[in-house]
Amino acid sequence: MNKSMETQGRDQWSSKIGFILAAAGSAVGLGNLWKFPYTAGMNGGGAFVLIYLALIIIVGFTLMAAEIIIGRHTQLNAIGAYRKIRKGWGWVGGLGVLAGFVILSYYSVVGGWVINYIVKAATGAFSTSDINVLGGMFESLTSSTWEPIIYHGLFMAITLGIVIGGISGGIEKFSKILMPSLFIMVILIVIRSVTLPGAAEGIKFFLKPDFSAINVSTILAALGQVFFSLSLGMGCMITYGSYLSKDENIPQSATLIPLLDTGVALLAGLAILPAVFALGFDPAGGPGLVFITLPAVFAKMPMGGLFAILFFLLVLFAAITSSISLLEVVVSFVVDEWNWSRAKATTIISAAIFALGIPASLSLGVWDTIIFRDLVFFDALGFLTDQILLPLGGLMLCIFIGWVWGVDNAVKEATNGGKVKFTIAPIWGFVIKYLAPIAIGYIFITGLIG
Ligand code: PHE
């Protein structure tokens, strides 16, 4: 992970499942469990989900493979990787580093809420399924001045603590147990949620497309969600791919990770939206949706109290396996390019990210000024990253592989020089050269104007 490792032969994942779990750990996080359900809820439900799935198939798989290919080929951080293949392209990686920095600032604020909810669950605060009470609880946390900032600091400190020690070992071991547990837990919540009286409306809302709810900004939101949820467009999978050994199977990994990620997102949607309807809550309720709805579901489950603690703990772990990947992208750049020690880089960057998160948190309370369109600072940061920086990074990635480095070179790396099957390579080449950049560029431009 640091300069010396880079020149002396790099750290590598100790097993194939290690890489897949770590990459899936980066992908699966608050984006799936917190953001996907409420974004789908705000954008009309089923039609959003359908567009999301279409974009996962066109853009998600393709770019996942693309980033891992570049990472493993160059064995470098996001900026170094672009620059090694073609001089003058390092700035694309630079955009990604910037995106990682900004995402983590508000991601950590939400991570802080999760820690607070673990405390709440452990102290028995969720004994009610009254949406108004639970809504008030969420509001009073997020809009207060000090409390969420302290929890945000705690979340950043945990992330810092893990990244400072380097990523192998820790991240891998962590993910192996936690990911499967999270999966099982979410399935249990889905079962409770869809069997609540009145849940059918919510299932319908989530699965039945209503195309009148779709417009260009909905589609841009879906595209942004694809990038965010898969950790794409900012060099994260380049960085993780750079630790992948030369004989691993890239096409297989690039298929499995988006499948896992999408599976968790869909399950989270099914865990939350049916309950939202059953409890008479508003699906367009925004970022509080998960935090308000799930405690009500837990209150209606046997051993719900214990379940709530375990669930929010697992959400925290999922968030941490993502936040370390965000921090890692920035740290590995500064260590490689500015020659800072890992400890210094991690500490200073974390402090700066913490600082940027403070106004983000305050913008949900005392500083609720609209700064862009109808967005407060917190939401504006999300818009900047998901709907501008990540799609732009993804677009440049397509152009880079399709038109600068060349599909043939990329396919050679993906197949380990012809040893691994990549049956759909011609389709992949077509998508990355034409279909994906046109789709991303079109959605990006019309969505921003519209
Ligand atoms: N994919 C992560 C999530 O869904 C967030 C993330 C975005 C992580 C970009 C790394 C890079 O929570």
Coordinates of C-alpha atoms and ligand atoms in Angstrom, one line a residue:
M1 CA 0.0 0.0 0.0
N2 CA 2.9 2.4 0.4
K3 CA 5.8 3.4 -1.7
S4 CA 8.1 0.7 -0.6
M5 CA 5.5 -2.0 -1.2
E6 CA 4.9 -0.7 -4.6
T7 CA 8.5 -0.9 -5.7
Q8 CA 9.2 -4.1 -3.8
G9 CA 6.3 -6.1 -5.0
R10 CA 2.9 -5.2 -3.9
D11 CA 0.6 -6.5 -1.2
Q12 CA -1.9 -8.9 -2.6
W13 CA -5.3 -10.3 -1.6
S14 CA -4.6 -13.6 0.0
S15 CA -7.3 -15.4 -1.8
K16 CA -9.8 -14.9 -4.7
I17 CA -12.7 -14.8 -2.3
G18 CA -10.8 -12.2 -0.4
F19 CA -10.7 -9.8 -3.3
I20 CA -14.3 -10.4 -4.2
L21 CA -15.5 -9.8 -0.6
A22 CA -13.4 -6.7 -0.2
A23 CA -14.6 -5.3 -3.5
A24 CA -18.1 -6.3 -2.7
G25 CA -17.5 -4.8 0.8
S26 CA -16.7 -1.5 -0.9
A27 CA -19.7 -1.7 -3.1
V28 CA -22.2 -2.8 -0.5
G29 CA -22.7 0.0 2.0
L30 CA -24.9 2.9 2.9
G31 CA -25.5 3.3 -0.9
N32 CA -27.5 0.1 -0.9
L33 CA -29.1 0.1 2.6
W34 CA -29.7 3.8 3.1
K35 CA -29.6 5.6 -0.3
F36 CA -31.2 3.1 -2.7
P37 CA -34.5 2.7 -0.9
Y38 CA -35.1 6.4 -0.4
T39 CA -33.9 7.4 -3.9
A40 CA -36.2 4.8 -5.4
G41 CA -39.0 6.1 -3.1
M42 CA -38.4 9.7 -4.2
N43 CA -38.3 8.8 -7.9
G44 CA -41.5 6.9 -8.3
G45 CA -40.5 3.3 -7.3
G46 CA -40.7 0.6 -9.9
A47 CA -39.8 2.6 -13.0
F48 CA -36.7 3.9 -11.2
V49 CA -35.8 0.4 -10.3
L50 CA -36.2 -0.8 -13.8
I51 CA -33.9 2.0 -15.2
Y52 CA -31.5 1.3 -12.4
L53 CA -31.3 -2.4 -13.5
A54 CA -30.9 -1.5 -17.1
L55 CA -28.0 0.8 -16.3
I56 CA -26.4 -1.8 -14.1
I57 CA -26.4 -4.2 -17.1
I58 CA -25.1 -1.7 -19.6
V59 CA -22.8 0.5 -17.5
G60 CA -22.3 -1.4 -14.2
F61 CA -20.8 -4.6 -15.4
T62 CA -18.8 -3.0 -18.2
L63 CA -17.1 -0.3 -16.0
M64 CA -16.5 -2.7 -13.1
A65 CA -14.5 -4.9 -15.5
A66 CA -12.8 -1.8 -16.9
E67 CA -11.6 -0.5 -13.6
I68 CA -10.3 -3.8 -12.3
I69 CA -8.5 -4.3 -15.6
I70 CA -6.7 -1.0 -15.4
G71 CA -5.9 -1.5 -11.7
R72 CA -4.4 -5.0 -12.2
H73 CA -2.6 -4.0 -15.3
T74 CA -0.8 -1.1 -13.8
Q75 CA -0.7 -2.1 -10.1
L76 CA -1.0 1.6 -9.2
N77 CA -3.3 4.1 -7.5
A78 CA -6.0 5.7 -9.6
I79 CA -4.0 8.7 -10.8
G80 CA -0.8 6.7 -11.3
A81 CA -2.7 4.0 -13.2
Y82 CA -4.1 6.4 -15.8
R83 CA -0.8 8.2 -16.2
K84 CA 1.2 5.0 -16.6
I85 CA -0.9 3.9 -19.5
R86 CA -1.0 7.3 -21.2
K87 CA 0.7 10.5 -20.1
G88 CA -1.6 13.4 -19.6
W89 CA -4.5 11.3 -18.3
G90 CA -3.7 11.4 -14.6
W91 CA -6.3 14.1 -14.0
V92 CA -9.1 11.6 -14.6
G93 CA -7.8 9.7 -11.6
G94 CA -7.5 13.1 -9.9
L95 CA -11.2 13.7 -10.3
G96 CA -11.8 10.4 -8.7
V97 CA -9.6 11.3 -5.7
L98 CA -11.6 14.5 -5.3
A99 CA -14.9 12.5 -5.5
G100 CA -13.7 10.1 -2.8
F101 CA -12.8 13.0 -0.6
V102 CA -16.1 14.7 -0.9
I103 CA -18.2 11.5 -0.7
L104 CA -16.6 10.4 2.5
S105 CA -17.3 13.8 4.1
Y106 CA -21.1 13.3 4.1
Y107 CA -20.9 9.5 4.1
S108 CA -19.3 9.7 7.5
V109 CA -22.0 12.0 8.7
V110 CA -24.5 9.2 7.9
G111 CA -22.2 6.6 9.3
G112 CA -22.3 8.7 12.5
W113 CA -26.1 8.5 12.5
V114 CA -25.8 4.7 12.3
I115 CA -23.6 4.6 15.4
N116 CA -26.1 6.7 17.2
Y117 CA -28.8 4.3 16.2
I118 CA -26.8 1.4 17.6
V119 CA -26.7 3.3 20.9
K120 CA -30.4 4.0 20.7
A121 CA -31.2 0.4 19.9
A122 CA -29.1 -0.8 22.8
T123 CA -30.8 1.6 25.2
G124 CA -34.3 0.4 24.1
A125 CA -35.3 3.6 22.4
F126 CA -37.2 1.7 19.7
S127 CA -40.1 0.2 21.6
T128 CA -42.6 2.1 19.4
S129 CA -43.8 1.6 15.9
D130 CA -45.3 5.1 15.8
I131 CA -43.9 6.7 12.7
N132 CA -44.4 10.2 14.2
V133 CA -42.4 9.4 17.3
L134 CA -39.6 7.7 15.2
G135 CA -39.6 10.6 12.7
G136 CA -39.2 13.1 15.5
M137 CA -36.3 11.0 16.9
F138 CA -34.5 11.1 13.6
E139 CA -35.1 14.8 13.0
S140 CA -34.0 15.7 16.4
L141 CA -30.7 13.8 15.9
T142 CA -29.9 15.1 12.4
S143 CA -30.8 18.6 13.0
S144 CA -29.0 19.1 16.3
T145 CA -25.7 20.8 16.3
W146 CA -23.2 18.9 18.3
E147 CA -24.4 15.3 18.6
P148 CA -24.2 14.3 14.9
I149 CA -20.8 16.0 14.6
I150 CA -19.4 14.0 17.5
Y151 CA -20.7 10.7 16.0
H152 CA -19.4 11.8 12.6
G153 CA -16.0 12.2 14.2
L154 CA -16.2 8.8 15.8
F155 CA -17.0 7.2 12.4
M156 CA -14.1 9.0 10.8
A157 CA -11.8 7.9 13.6
I158 CA -12.8 4.2 13.1
T159 CA -12.1 4.6 9.3
L160 CA -8.8 6.2 10.0
G161 CA -7.8 3.5 12.4
I162 CA -8.3 0.8 9.9
V163 CA -6.8 2.5 6.9
I164 CA -3.7 3.6 8.8
G165 CA -2.8 -0.1 9.3
G166 CA -2.9 -0.9 5.6
I167 CA -5.7 -2.8 4.0
S168 CA -4.8 -6.4 3.6
G169 CA -5.6 -8.8 6.4
G170 CA -8.0 -6.6 8.2
I171 CA -10.4 -5.8 5.4
E172 CA -10.4 -9.3 4.1
K173 CA -11.0 -11.0 7.4
F174 CA -13.7 -8.5 8.3
S175 CA -15.6 -8.9 5.1
K176 CA -15.7 -12.7 5.1
I177 CA -17.9 -13.0 8.1
L178 CA -19.8 -9.8 8.0
M179 CA -21.1 -9.8 4.4
P180 CA -22.9 -13.1 4.7
S181 CA -24.4 -12.2 8.1
L182 CA -25.7 -8.9 6.6
F183 CA -27.3 -10.8 3.8
I184 CA -29.2 -13.2 6.0
M185 CA -30.3 -10.4 8.3
V186 CA -31.7 -8.3 5.5
I187 CA -33.6 -11.4 4.2
L188 CA -35.2 -11.8 7.6
I189 CA -36.3 -8.2 7.6
V190 CA -37.7 -8.6 4.2
I191 CA -39.8 -11.5 5.4
R192 CA -41.2 -9.4 8.3
S193 CA -41.7 -6.3 6.2
V194 CA -43.6 -7.9 3.3
T195 CA -45.9 -9.8 5.7
L196 CA -47.1 -6.6 7.5
P197 CA -50.7 -5.8 6.8
G198 CA -50.9 -3.3 4.0
A199 CA -47.4 -4.2 2.6
A200 CA -48.8 -5.2 -0.8
E201 CA -49.1 -1.6 -1.9
G202 CA -45.4 -1.1 -1.2
I203 CA -44.4 -4.2 -3.1
K204 CA -46.4 -3.0 -6.0
F205 CA -44.8 0.5 -5.8
F206 CA -41.4 -1.0 -5.7
L207 CA -41.8 -3.6 -8.5
K208 CA -44.4 -2.2 -10.8
P209 CA -43.0 0.5 -13.1
D210 CA -45.1 3.6 -13.5
F211 CA -43.4 5.4 -16.4
S212 CA -45.2 8.7 -15.9
A213 CA -42.9 9.2 -12.9
I214 CA -39.8 9.2 -15.1
N215 CA -38.0 12.2 -16.5
V216 CA -34.4 13.1 -17.4
S217 CA -33.5 14.0 -13.9
T218 CA -34.8 10.6 -12.6
I219 CA -32.6 8.8 -15.1
L220 CA -29.6 10.9 -14.1
A221 CA -30.4 10.0 -10.4
A222 CA -30.5 6.3 -11.4
L223 CA -27.2 6.6 -13.2
G224 CA -25.6 8.4 -10.2
Q225 CA -26.9 5.6 -8.0
V226 CA -25.3 2.9 -10.2
F227 CA -21.9 4.6 -9.9
F228 CA -22.3 5.3 -6.2
S229 CA -23.5 1.9 -5.3
L230 CA -20.9 0.0 -7.3
S231 CA -18.1 2.3 -6.2
L232 CA -17.4 3.2 -9.8
G233 CA -16.1 6.3 -11.6
M234 CA -13.6 7.3 -9.0
G235 CA -10.8 4.8 -9.2
C236 CA -11.8 2.8 -6.2
M237 CA -12.0 -0.5 -8.2
I238 CA -8.7 0.5 -9.9
T239 CA -7.1 0.7 -6.5
Y240 CA -8.5 -2.6 -5.3
G241 CA -7.8 -4.2 -8.6
S242 CA -4.2 -3.2 -8.3
Y243 CA -3.8 -5.7 -5.5
L244 CA -5.3 -8.5 -7.5
S245 CA -2.9 -11.3 -8.6
K246 CA -2.1 -11.9 -12.3
D247 CA -3.9 -15.2 -12.5
E248 CA -7.3 -14.3 -11.0
N249 CA -10.3 -14.3 -13.3
I250 CA -11.4 -10.7 -13.9
P251 CA -14.5 -11.3 -16.0
Q252 CA -15.9 -13.5 -13.3
S253 CA -15.2 -11.0 -10.5
A254 CA -16.7 -8.2 -12.5
T255 CA -19.9 -10.2 -12.9
L256 CA -20.1 -11.4 -9.3
I257 CA -19.6 -8.0 -7.6
P258 CA -22.4 -6.1 -9.3
L259 CA -24.7 -9.1 -8.8
L260 CA -24.1 -9.2 -5.1
D261 CA -24.4 -5.4 -4.9
T262 CA -27.6 -5.3 -6.8
G263 CA -29.0 -8.2 -4.8
V264 CA -28.4 -6.3 -1.5
A265 CA -29.9 -3.1 -2.9
L266 CA -33.1 -4.9 -4.1
L267 CA -33.4 -6.7 -0.8
A268 CA -33.0 -3.4 1.1
G269 CA -35.8 -1.9 -1.1
L270 CA -38.0 -4.8 -0.3
A271 CA -37.2 -4.5 3.4
I272 CA -38.1 -0.9 3.5
L273 CA -40.7 0.2 1.0
P274 CA -43.4 -2.4 1.8
A275 CA -43.1 -1.3 5.5
V276 CA -43.3 2.3 4.5
F277 CA -46.7 1.7 3.0
A278 CA -47.8 -0.7 5.7
L279 CA -47.0 2.0 8.3
G280 CA -48.6 4.8 6.4
F281 CA -45.4 6.7 5.8
D282 CA -44.4 8.7 2.8
P283 CA -42.1 6.8 0.3
A284 CA -40.7 10.2 -0.8
G285 CA -39.7 10.9 2.8
G286 CA -36.0 11.2 1.9
P287 CA -32.8 10.3 3.8
G288 CA -34.7 9.5 7.0
L289 CA -36.6 6.6 5.4
V290 CA -34.5 3.7 6.6
F291 CA -33.9 5.3 10.0
I292 CA -37.5 5.9 10.6
T293 CA -39.1 2.8 9.0
L294 CA -36.9 0.0 10.2
P295 CA -37.2 0.7 14.0
A296 CA -40.9 0.4 13.5
V297 CA -40.5 -2.9 11.8
F298 CA -38.2 -4.1 14.6
A299 CA -40.9 -3.1 17.1
K300 CA -43.2 -5.5 15.4
M301 CA -40.8 -8.5 15.4
P302 CA -40.2 -11.0 18.1
M303 CA -36.9 -10.2 19.8
G304 CA -37.0 -7.0 17.8
G305 CA -34.8 -5.1 20.3
L306 CA -31.9 -7.5 19.9
F307 CA -32.5 -7.6 16.2
A308 CA -32.2 -3.8 15.9
I309 CA -28.9 -3.7 17.7
L310 CA -27.5 -6.5 15.4
F311 CA -28.9 -4.9 12.3
F312 CA -27.5 -1.4 12.9
L313 CA -24.2 -3.0 13.8
L314 CA -24.1 -4.8 10.5
V315 CA -25.0 -1.6 8.7
L316 CA -22.1 0.1 10.4
F317 CA -19.7 -2.7 9.3
A318 CA -21.0 -2.4 5.7
A319 CA -20.5 1.3 5.9
I320 CA -17.0 0.9 7.2
T321 CA -15.9 -1.5 4.5
S322 CA -17.0 1.2 2.1
S323 CA -15.6 4.2 3.9
I324 CA -12.1 2.6 4.1
S325 CA -12.2 2.1 0.4
L326 CA -13.1 5.8 -0.1
L327 CA -10.3 6.9 2.2
E328 CA -7.9 4.5 0.7
V329 CA -8.3 6.0 -2.8
V330 CA -7.2 9.4 -1.4
V331 CA -4.5 8.1 0.9
S332 CA -2.8 5.9 -1.7
F333 CA -2.7 8.8 -4.1
V334 CA -1.0 11.1 -1.5
V335 CA 1.4 8.4 -0.4
D336 CA 2.4 7.6 -3.9
E337 CA 2.5 11.0 -5.4
W338 CA 3.4 13.4 -2.6
N339 CA 5.6 11.0 -0.8
W340 CA 3.8 11.4 2.5
S341 CA 4.1 8.6 5.1
R342 CA 1.0 6.5 5.4
A343 CA 0.4 7.7 8.9
K344 CA 0.7 11.4 8.1
A345 CA -1.4 11.1 4.9
T346 CA -4.2 9.2 6.7
T347 CA -4.4 11.5 9.6
I348 CA -4.3 14.8 7.8
I349 CA -6.7 13.7 5.1
S350 CA -9.1 12.3 7.7
A351 CA -9.0 15.6 9.6
A352 CA -9.8 17.5 6.4
I353 CA -12.7 15.2 5.5
F354 CA -14.0 15.5 9.0
A355 CA -13.9 19.3 8.6
L356 CA -15.9 19.2 5.4
G357 CA -18.5 17.0 7.0
I358 CA -19.2 19.6 9.7
P359 CA -21.0 22.1 7.4
A360 CA -22.7 19.1 5.7
S361 CA -24.1 18.0 9.1
L362 CA -25.0 21.5 10.1
S363 CA -26.9 22.1 6.8
L364 CA -29.5 19.6 8.1
G365 CA -30.1 21.8 11.2
V366 CA -29.0 25.3 12.0
W367 CA -27.5 26.1 8.6
D368 CA -30.4 25.1 6.4
T369 CA -29.7 27.5 3.6
I370 CA -30.5 26.4 0.0
I371 CA -27.2 26.7 -1.8
F372 CA -27.9 25.1 -5.2
R373 CA -31.2 24.3 -7.0
D374 CA -33.3 23.3 -4.0
L375 CA -30.5 21.6 -2.1
V376 CA -28.8 22.3 1.2
F377 CA -25.1 21.8 1.5
F378 CA -25.4 18.1 2.5
D379 CA -27.6 17.3 -0.6
A380 CA -25.4 19.5 -2.8
L381 CA -22.4 17.4 -2.0
G382 CA -24.3 14.3 -2.9
F383 CA -25.4 15.9 -6.2
L384 CA -21.8 17.0 -7.0
T385 CA -20.4 13.6 -6.5
D386 CA -23.1 11.2 -7.7
Q387 CA -24.5 13.2 -10.6
I388 CA -21.4 15.1 -11.8
L389 CA -18.0 13.7 -10.7
L390 CA -18.7 10.0 -10.8
P391 CA -20.5 10.0 -14.2
L392 CA -17.8 12.2 -15.6
G393 CA -15.2 9.8 -14.3
G394 CA -17.1 6.9 -15.8
L395 CA -17.4 8.7 -19.2
M396 CA -13.7 9.4 -19.3
L397 CA -12.9 5.8 -18.3
C398 CA -14.9 4.5 -21.4
I399 CA -13.2 7.0 -23.7
F400 CA -9.8 6.1 -22.2
I401 CA -10.2 2.3 -22.7
G402 CA -12.2 2.5 -26.0
W403 CA -10.2 5.2 -27.7
V404 CA -6.9 5.8 -26.0
W405 CA -5.6 2.5 -24.6
G406 CA -7.6 0.3 -26.9
V407 CA -10.1 -2.5 -26.3
D408 CA -7.6 -5.2 -27.4
N409 CA -5.1 -4.3 -24.8
A410 CA -7.8 -4.3 -22.1
V411 CA -9.1 -7.7 -23.3
K412 CA -5.6 -9.1 -23.2
E413 CA -5.3 -8.1 -19.6
A414 CA -8.8 -9.3 -18.7
T415 CA -8.1 -12.8 -20.2
N416 CA -4.7 -13.0 -18.6
G417 CA -3.2 -13.1 -22.1
G418 CA -5.8 -15.6 -23.4
K419 CA -5.8 -18.0 -20.5
V420 CA -9.2 -17.0 -19.1
K421 CA -12.5 -17.1 -20.9
F422 CA -14.1 -13.8 -21.6
T423 CA -16.8 -14.9 -24.0
I424 CA -18.6 -11.6 -24.3
A425 CA -15.4 -9.7 -25.0
P426 CA -16.6 -8.4 -28.4
I427 CA -19.9 -7.1 -26.8
W428 CA -17.9 -5.6 -23.9
G429 CA -15.7 -3.8 -26.4
F430 CA -18.6 -2.4 -28.2
V431 CA -20.3 -1.3 -25.1
I432 CA -17.3 0.4 -23.7
K433 CA -16.4 2.1 -27.0
Y434 CA -19.8 3.2 -28.1
L435 CA -22.9 2.4 -26.1
A436 CA -21.8 3.2 -22.5
P437 CA -20.1 6.6 -23.3
I438 CA -23.0 7.7 -25.4
A439 CA -25.5 6.6 -22.8
I440 CA -23.6 8.2 -19.9
G441 CA -22.8 11.4 -21.9
Y442 CA -26.4 11.8 -23.0
I443 CA -27.9 11.2 -19.6
F444 CA -25.3 13.3 -18.0
I445 CA -25.9 16.3 -20.2
T446 CA -29.7 16.2 -20.5
G447 CA -30.0 15.4 -16.8
L448 CA -27.9 18.4 -15.8
I449 CA -29.8 20.8 -18.1
G450 CA -33.2 19.3 -17.4
Ligands
PHE1 N1 -20.5 1.9 -2.9 C1 -20.5 2.5 -1.6 C2 -21.9 2.3 -1.0 O1 -22.8 1.9 -1.7 C3 -20.1 3.9 -1.5 C4 -18.8 4.1 -2.3 C5 -18.8 5.0 -3.4 C6 -17.6 3.5 -1.9 C7 -17.7 5.2 -4.1 C8 -16.5 3.7 -2.7 C9 -16.5 4.5 -3.8 O2 -22.1 2.6 0.1

